[in-house]
Amino acid sequence: MGNSASQGVAAPSVSAAQPVATASSAAAGTASSEKPKCKACCACPETKRARDACIVENGEENCSALIEAHKKCMRDAGFNI
């Protein structure tokens, strides 16, 4: 009842596990396209420790420089933050 010519033709599948490259992600640079070498919880312990201590002692609104330094370190480690 259907067209026999359409049999055997497979539609391209898209895997959710593979990221799709876009112009904005390609322009982000090589650091963000690298796979992180460790888990996020273990990356940048020095900046994380300083950031957390500052937030506890002074409040988040007074630690923007340390927060940004930790974000930069995470990006340099390959995390998309």
JSON list of C-alpha atoms in Angstrom, two decimals:
[
{"chain": "A", "resi": 1, "resn": "MET", "atom": "CA", "xyz": [0.00, 0.00, 0.00]},
{"chain": "A", "resi": 2, "resn": "GLY", "atom": "CA", "xyz": [2.96, 2.33, 0.50]},
{"chain": "A", "resi": 3, "resn": "ASN", "atom": "CA", "xyz": [5.61, 3.33, -1.94]},
{"chain": "A", "resi": 4, "resn": "SER", "atom": "CA", "xyz": [8.23, 0.58, -2.05]},
{"chain": "A", "resi": 5, "resn": "ALA", "atom": "CA", "xyz": [10.86, 3.09, -3.17]},
{"chain": "A", "resi": 6, "resn": "SER", "atom": "CA", "xyz": [10.78, 4.78, 0.24]},
{"chain": "A", "resi": 7, "resn": "GLN", "atom": "CA", "xyz": [11.79, 1.62, 2.02]},
{"chain": "A", "resi": 8, "resn": "GLY", "atom": "CA", "xyz": [15.44, 1.36, 2.94]},
{"chain": "A", "resi": 9, "resn": "VAL", "atom": "CA", "xyz": [15.93, 5.09, 3.15]},
{"chain": "A", "resi": 10, "resn": "ALA", "atom": "CA", "xyz": [17.01, 6.05, 6.64]},
{"chain": "A", "resi": 11, "resn": "ALA", "atom": "CA", "xyz": [16.52, 9.50, 8.01]},
{"chain": "A", "resi": 12, "resn": "PRO", "atom": "CA", "xyz": [19.64, 11.04, 9.55]},
{"chain": "A", "resi": 13, "resn": "SER", "atom": "CA", "xyz": [19.63, 10.59, 13.29]},
{"chain": "A", "resi": 14, "resn": "VAL", "atom": "CA", "xyz": [20.72, 13.22, 15.76]},
{"chain": "A", "resi": 15, "resn": "SER", "atom": "CA", "xyz": [22.36, 12.05, 18.95]},
{"chain": "A", "resi": 16, "resn": "ALA", "atom": "CA", "xyz": [21.71, 14.08, 22.09]},
{"chain": "A", "resi": 17, "resn": "ALA", "atom": "CA", "xyz": [25.12, 13.05, 23.42]},
{"chain": "A", "resi": 18, "resn": "GLN", "atom": "CA", "xyz": [26.97, 14.90, 20.68]},
{"chain": "A", "resi": 19, "resn": "PRO", "atom": "CA", "xyz": [27.01, 18.69, 20.92]},
{"chain": "A", "resi": 20, "resn": "VAL", "atom": "CA", "xyz": [26.02, 20.61, 17.85]},
{"chain": "A", "resi": 21, "resn": "ALA", "atom": "CA", "xyz": [28.62, 23.13, 16.71]},
{"chain": "A", "resi": 22, "resn": "THR", "atom": "CA", "xyz": [27.27, 26.60, 16.14]},
{"chain": "A", "resi": 23, "resn": "ALA", "atom": "CA", "xyz": [28.91, 29.79, 14.96]},
{"chain": "A", "resi": 24, "resn": "SER", "atom": "CA", "xyz": [28.94, 31.21, 18.49]},
{"chain": "A", "resi": 25, "resn": "SER", "atom": "CA", "xyz": [30.54, 28.12, 20.02]},
{"chain": "A", "resi": 26, "resn": "ALA", "atom": "CA", "xyz": [33.13, 27.93, 17.26]},
{"chain": "A", "resi": 27, "resn": "ALA", "atom": "CA", "xyz": [34.02, 31.58, 17.79]},
{"chain": "A", "resi": 28, "resn": "ALA", "atom": "CA", "xyz": [34.46, 31.04, 21.52]},
{"chain": "A", "resi": 29, "resn": "GLY", "atom": "CA", "xyz": [37.98, 29.73, 21.05]},
{"chain": "A", "resi": 30, "resn": "THR", "atom": "CA", "xyz": [39.87, 26.53, 21.61]},
{"chain": "A", "resi": 31, "resn": "ALA", "atom": "CA", "xyz": [39.72, 26.62, 25.41]},
{"chain": "A", "resi": 32, "resn": "SER", "atom": "CA", "xyz": [35.95, 26.16, 25.51]},
{"chain": "A", "resi": 33, "resn": "SER", "atom": "CA", "xyz": [36.00, 23.44, 22.86]},
{"chain": "A", "resi": 34, "resn": "GLU", "atom": "CA", "xyz": [38.40, 21.28, 24.88]},
{"chain": "A", "resi": 35, "resn": "LYS", "atom": "CA", "xyz": [36.94, 18.60, 27.10]},
{"chain": "A", "resi": 36, "resn": "PRO", "atom": "CA", "xyz": [37.52, 19.32, 30.80]},
{"chain": "A", "resi": 37, "resn": "LYS", "atom": "CA", "xyz": [40.27, 17.19, 32.32]},
{"chain": "A", "resi": 38, "resn": "CYS", "atom": "CA", "xyz": [38.49, 16.85, 35.67]},
{"chain": "A", "resi": 39, "resn": "LYS", "atom": "CA", "xyz": [35.11, 17.32, 37.29]},
{"chain": "A", "resi": 40, "resn": "ALA", "atom": "CA", "xyz": [33.87, 20.85, 38.01]},
{"chain": "A", "resi": 41, "resn": "CYS", "atom": "CA", "xyz": [34.06, 20.24, 41.74]},
{"chain": "A", "resi": 42, "resn": "CYS", "atom": "CA", "xyz": [37.81, 19.56, 41.52]},
{"chain": "A", "resi": 43, "resn": "ALA", "atom": "CA", "xyz": [38.79, 22.30, 39.08]},
{"chain": "A", "resi": 44, "resn": "CYS", "atom": "CA", "xyz": [40.47, 25.52, 40.21]},
{"chain": "A", "resi": 45, "resn": "PRO", "atom": "CA", "xyz": [40.72, 24.78, 43.95]},
{"chain": "A", "resi": 46, "resn": "GLU", "atom": "CA", "xyz": [42.70, 27.95, 44.71]},
{"chain": "A", "resi": 47, "resn": "THR", "atom": "CA", "xyz": [40.22, 30.39, 43.18]},
{"chain": "A", "resi": 48, "resn": "LYS", "atom": "CA", "xyz": [37.29, 28.37, 44.50]},
{"chain": "A", "resi": 49, "resn": "ARG", "atom": "CA", "xyz": [38.63, 28.47, 48.07]},
{"chain": "A", "resi": 50, "resn": "ALA", "atom": "CA", "xyz": [39.29, 32.23, 47.93]},
{"chain": "A", "resi": 51, "resn": "ARG", "atom": "CA", "xyz": [35.89, 32.91, 46.34]},
{"chain": "A", "resi": 52, "resn": "ASP", "atom": "CA", "xyz": [34.01, 30.82, 48.91]},
{"chain": "A", "resi": 53, "resn": "ALA", "atom": "CA", "xyz": [35.83, 32.37, 51.88]},
{"chain": "A", "resi": 54, "resn": "CYS", "atom": "CA", "xyz": [35.10, 35.86, 50.58]},
{"chain": "A", "resi": 55, "resn": "ILE", "atom": "CA", "xyz": [31.41, 35.10, 50.08]},
{"chain": "A", "resi": 56, "resn": "VAL", "atom": "CA", "xyz": [31.08, 33.67, 53.61]},
{"chain": "A", "resi": 57, "resn": "GLU", "atom": "CA", "xyz": [32.89, 36.60, 55.22]},
{"chain": "A", "resi": 58, "resn": "ASN", "atom": "CA", "xyz": [31.75, 39.52, 53.06]},
{"chain": "A", "resi": 59, "resn": "GLY", "atom": "CA", "xyz": [28.69, 38.45, 51.08]},
{"chain": "A", "resi": 60, "resn": "GLU", "atom": "CA", "xyz": [28.41, 37.64, 47.38]},
{"chain": "A", "resi": 61, "resn": "GLU", "atom": "CA", "xyz": [27.87, 41.25, 46.30]},
{"chain": "A", "resi": 62, "resn": "ASN", "atom": "CA", "xyz": [31.33, 42.20, 47.68]},
{"chain": "A", "resi": 63, "resn": "CYS", "atom": "CA", "xyz": [33.29, 39.41, 45.97]},
{"chain": "A", "resi": 64, "resn": "SER", "atom": "CA", "xyz": [32.68, 39.99, 42.28]},
{"chain": "A", "resi": 65, "resn": "ALA", "atom": "CA", "xyz": [36.40, 40.10, 41.42]},
{"chain": "A", "resi": 66, "resn": "LEU", "atom": "CA", "xyz": [37.06, 36.69, 43.00]},
{"chain": "A", "resi": 67, "resn": "ILE", "atom": "CA", "xyz": [33.89, 35.25, 41.44]},
{"chain": "A", "resi": 68, "resn": "GLU", "atom": "CA", "xyz": [34.97, 36.42, 37.99]},
{"chain": "A", "resi": 69, "resn": "ALA", "atom": "CA", "xyz": [38.52, 35.08, 38.56]},
{"chain": "A", "resi": 70, "resn": "HIS", "atom": "CA", "xyz": [37.07, 31.66, 39.39]},
{"chain": "A", "resi": 71, "resn": "LYS", "atom": "CA", "xyz": [34.80, 31.74, 36.32]},
{"chain": "A", "resi": 72, "resn": "LYS", "atom": "CA", "xyz": [37.83, 32.57, 34.13]},
{"chain": "A", "resi": 73, "resn": "CYS", "atom": "CA", "xyz": [39.80, 29.71, 35.65]},
{"chain": "A", "resi": 74, "resn": "MET", "atom": "CA", "xyz": [36.88, 27.33, 35.01]},
{"chain": "A", "resi": 75, "resn": "ARG", "atom": "CA", "xyz": [36.60, 28.49, 31.38]},
{"chain": "A", "resi": 76, "resn": "ASP", "atom": "CA", "xyz": [40.36, 28.04, 30.92]},
{"chain": "A", "resi": 77, "resn": "ALA", "atom": "CA", "xyz": [39.98, 24.50, 32.29]},
{"chain": "A", "resi": 78, "resn": "GLY", "atom": "CA", "xyz": [37.43, 23.76, 29.55]},
{"chain": "A", "resi": 79, "resn": "PHE", "atom": "CA", "xyz": [34.14, 24.30, 31.35]},
{"chain": "A", "resi": 80, "resn": "ASN", "atom": "CA", "xyz": [31.34, 26.25, 29.66]},
{"chain": "A", "resi": 81, "resn": "ILE", "atom": "CA", "xyz": [30.44, 28.85, 32.28]}
]
